[in-house]
PDB file of C-alpha atoms in Angstrom:
ATOM      1  CA  MET A  23      38.954 -10.470 -32.685  1.00 80.00           C
ATOM      2  CA  ARG A  24      40.764  -8.718 -30.246  1.00 84.00           C
ATOM      3  CA  ARG A  25      38.471  -5.899 -30.473  1.00 90.00           C
ATOM      4  CA  LEU A  26      35.503  -8.469 -29.613  1.00 90.00           C
ATOM      5  CA  VAL A  27      37.824  -9.976 -26.975  1.00 88.00           C
ATOM      6  CA  ASP A  28      38.626  -6.892 -25.210  1.00 88.00           C
ATOM      7  CA  ALA A  29      34.541  -5.909 -25.659  1.00 91.00           C
ATOM      8  CA  MET A  30      33.703  -9.332 -23.906  1.00 90.00           C
ATOM      9  CA  ASN A  31      35.863  -8.582 -20.837  1.00 90.00           C
ATOM     10  CA  ARG A  32      34.564  -5.075 -20.468  1.00 91.00           C
ATOM     11  CA  VAL A  33      31.315  -6.516 -20.205  1.00 90.00           C
ATOM     12  CA  SER A  34      32.224  -9.316 -17.756  1.00 90.00           C
ATOM     13  CA  ASP A  35      34.530  -6.854 -15.566  1.00 91.00           C
ATOM     14  CA  VAL A  36      30.943  -4.680 -14.975  1.00 92.00           C
ATOM     15  CA  ASP A  37      30.290  -5.431 -11.371  1.00 91.00           C
ATOM     16  CA  ALA A  38      26.493  -4.892 -12.642  1.00 90.00           C
ATOM     17  CA  GLY A  39      26.168  -7.872 -15.035  1.00 86.00           C
ATOM     18  CA  TRP A  40      27.609 -10.343 -11.759  1.00 89.00           C
ATOM     19  CA  TRP A  41      24.678  -9.230  -9.459  1.00 89.00           C
ATOM     20  CA  PRO A  42      23.859 -10.632  -7.428  1.00 91.00           C
ATOM     21  CA  PHE A  43      26.309 -13.397  -7.539  1.00 92.00           C
ATOM     22  CA  LEU A  44      29.584 -11.434  -7.430  1.00 92.00           C
ATOM     23  CA  HIS A  45      30.906 -13.772  -5.208  1.00 92.00           C
ATOM     24  CA  LEU A  46      31.032 -16.276  -8.700  1.00 92.00           C
ATOM     25  CA  ARG A  47      33.743 -13.835 -10.750  1.00 93.00           C
ATOM     26  CA  PRO A  48      37.190 -15.178 -10.732  1.00 93.00           C
ATOM     27  CA  ALA A  49      40.102 -12.999 -10.458  1.00 92.00           C
ATOM     28  CA  ARG A  50      41.316 -11.493 -13.784  1.00 90.00           C
ATOM     29  CA  THR A  51      44.293 -13.563 -13.701  1.00 91.00           C
ATOM     30  CA  GLU A  52      42.037 -16.891 -13.024  1.00 93.00           C
ATOM     31  CA  ARG A  53      41.109 -19.136 -15.728  1.00 94.00           C
ATOM     32  CA  MET A  54      37.325 -19.494 -15.503  1.00 95.00           C
ATOM     33  CA  ASP A  55      37.281 -23.295 -15.755  1.00 95.00           C
ATOM     34  CA  ASN A  56      34.246 -25.717 -16.135  1.00 96.00           C
ATOM     35  CA  ARG A  57      33.451 -25.970 -12.450  1.00 96.00           C
ATOM     36  CA  ARG A  58      33.446 -22.369 -12.073  1.00 95.00           C
ATOM     37  CA  LEU A  59      31.107 -22.127 -15.357  1.00 96.00           C
ATOM     38  CA  ALA A  60      28.742 -24.903 -13.796  1.00 97.00           C
ATOM     39  CA  ARG A  61      28.398 -23.027 -10.395  1.00 96.00           C
ATOM     40  CA  MET A  62      27.613 -19.419 -12.467  1.00 96.00           C
ATOM     41  CA  ALA A  63      24.869 -21.401 -15.080  1.00 97.00           C
ATOM     42  CA  LEU A  64      23.343 -22.963 -11.948  1.00 97.00           C
ATOM     43  CA  ALA A  65      22.823 -19.878 -10.393  1.00 96.00           C
ATOM     44  CA  TYR A  66      21.551 -17.711 -13.103  1.00 96.00           C
ATOM     45  CA  GLY A  67      19.778 -20.888 -14.514  1.00 97.00           C
ATOM     46  CA  VAL A  68      17.398 -21.469 -12.187  1.00 97.00           C
ATOM     47  CA  PRO A  69      15.782 -17.870 -12.058  1.00 96.00           C
ATOM     48  CA  ILE A  70      15.909 -17.720 -15.402  1.00 96.00           C
ATOM     49  CA  GLY A  71      14.574 -21.055 -15.589  1.00 96.00           C
ATOM     50  CA  LEU A  72      11.658 -20.448 -13.666  1.00 95.00           C
ATOM     51  CA  LEU A  73      10.522 -16.431 -15.262  1.00 96.00           C
ATOM     52  CA  LEU A  74      11.001 -18.758 -18.695  1.00 94.00           C
ATOM     53  CA  TYR A  75       8.212 -21.319 -17.268  1.00 94.00           C
ATOM     54  CA  GLY A  76       6.314 -18.122 -15.825  1.00 93.00           C
ATOM     55  CA  TRP A  77       6.194 -16.899 -19.080  1.00 94.00           C
ATOM     56  CA  TYR A  78       5.249 -20.245 -20.678  1.00 91.00           C
ATOM     57  CA  VAL A  79       2.334 -20.327 -18.522  1.00 90.00           C
ATOM     58  CA  TYR A  80       1.140 -17.183 -18.840  1.00 91.00           C
ATOM     59  CA  VAL A  81       1.094 -17.239 -22.588  1.00 92.00           C
ATOM     60  CA  GLY A  82      -0.506 -20.733 -22.620  1.00 87.00           C
ATOM     61  CA  PHE A  83       2.456 -21.920 -23.835  1.00 85.00           C
ATOM     62  CA  MET A  84       2.946 -25.100 -21.150  1.00 79.00           C
ATOM     63  CA  PRO A  85       0.145 -26.022 -18.632  1.00 82.00           C
ATOM     64  CA  LEU A  86       1.089 -26.468 -15.070  1.00 83.00           C
ATOM     65  CA  SER A  87       3.021 -29.217 -14.155  1.00 83.00           C
ATOM     66  CA  PRO A  88       5.618 -30.680 -11.776  1.00 85.00           C
ATOM     67  CA  ALA A  89       7.755 -31.599 -14.552  1.00 91.00           C
ATOM     68  CA  TRP A  90       7.926 -28.178 -16.499  1.00 91.00           C
ATOM     69  CA  PRO A  91       9.340 -26.176 -14.368  1.00 93.00           C
ATOM     70  CA  ILE A  92      12.493 -28.666 -14.080  1.00 94.00           C
ATOM     71  CA  ALA A  93      12.928 -29.025 -17.791  1.00 94.00           C
ATOM     72  CA  CYS A  94      12.652 -25.166 -17.990  1.00 95.00           C
ATOM     73  CA  ILE A  95      15.528 -24.786 -15.219  1.00 97.00           C
ATOM     74  CA  LEU A  96      17.922 -27.478 -16.554  1.00 97.00           C
ATOM     75  CA  VAL A  97      17.341 -26.245 -20.407  1.00 97.00           C
ATOM     76  CA  ALA A  98      18.399 -22.916 -19.038  1.00 97.00           C
ATOM     77  CA  ILE A  99      21.495 -24.043 -17.071  1.00 98.00           C
ATOM     78  CA  ALA A 100      22.623 -26.071 -20.119  1.00 98.00           C
ATOM     79  CA  PHE A 101      22.461 -23.065 -22.554  1.00 98.00           C
ATOM     80  CA  LEU A 102      23.777 -20.885 -20.120  1.00 97.00           C
ATOM     81  CA  PHE A 103      26.809 -23.126 -19.759  1.00 98.00           C
ATOM     82  CA  VAL A 104      27.453 -23.693 -23.214  1.00 98.00           C
ATOM     83  CA  VAL A 105      26.729 -19.871 -24.352  1.00 97.00           C
ATOM     84  CA  TYR A 106      29.388 -18.588 -21.843  1.00 95.00           C
ATOM     85  CA  LYS A 107      31.877 -21.523 -22.502  1.00 96.00           C
ATOM     86  CA  PHE A 108      31.969 -20.837 -25.808  1.00 96.00           C
ATOM     87  CA  THR A 109      31.680 -17.099 -25.795  1.00 94.00           C
ATOM     88  CA  PHE A 110      32.717 -14.905 -22.564  1.00 94.00           C
ATOM     89  CA  ALA A 111      34.600 -17.877 -20.886  1.00 95.00           C
ATOM     90  CA  LEU A 112      36.852 -18.075 -23.606  1.00 95.00           C
ATOM     91  CA  ALA A 113      37.487 -14.314 -23.518  1.00 95.00           C
ATOM     92  CA  TRP A 114      38.190 -14.354 -19.697  1.00 95.00           C
ATOM     93  CA  ASN A 115      40.348 -17.332 -20.651  1.00 95.00           C
ATOM     94  CA  ARG A 116      42.299 -15.500 -23.073  1.00 93.00           C
ATOM     95  CA  ARG A 117      42.965 -12.693 -20.789  1.00 92.00           C
ATOM     96  CA  ALA A 118      43.966 -14.466 -17.685  1.00 92.00           C
ATOM     97  CA  ASP A 119      46.742 -16.293 -19.504  1.00 91.00           C
ATOM     98  CA  TRP A 120      47.912 -13.126 -21.246  1.00 89.00           C
ATOM     99  CA  LEU A 121      48.097 -11.526 -17.897  1.00 88.00           C
ATOM    100  CA  ARG A 122      49.806 -14.314 -15.914  1.00 86.00           C
ATOM    101  CA  SER A 123      52.305 -14.719 -19.171  1.00 86.00           C
ATOM    102  CA  GLU A 124      55.914 -13.374 -18.837  1.00 59.00           C
ATOM    103  CA  ALA A 125      55.192 -10.821 -21.207  1.00 55.00           C
ATOM    104  CA  PRO A 126      52.489  -8.203 -19.869  1.00 54.00           C
ATOM    105  CA  GLY A 127      53.591  -5.434 -22.232  1.00 58.00           C
ATOM    106  CA  VAL A 128      52.107  -7.570 -25.347  1.00 55.00           C
ATOM    107  CA  HIS A 129      48.746  -7.833 -25.827  1.00 58.00           C
ATOM    108  CA  PRO A 130      46.902 -11.310 -26.434  1.00 55.00           C
ATOM    109  CA  PRO A 131      47.094 -12.552 -29.732  1.00 53.00           C
ATOM    110  CA  ALA A 132      43.994 -12.342 -31.465  1.00 50.00           C
TER     111      ALA A 132
END
């Protein structure tokens, strides 16, 4: 489990993964709370939802409609929030707690 958390944090530390929203990345000692996760999901979910809608229209799965792009965006935002909440945010918060703890020479528990 520890290696998985370390690998996820290595991925989270890469600047290119946060592009173009590098300003949303918290400090390593700062916990990733729901407010920050919601901002991240919103920032990444809007373009992903629009791309998803565009793809669905292109392949003929969805018609052009004003409601479907909004639905795709909302689904993408919700999906990203849940996925990040139970994966990368958990790993990030574990490391943040460990870095803020009084025993920095001890690796976080797995």
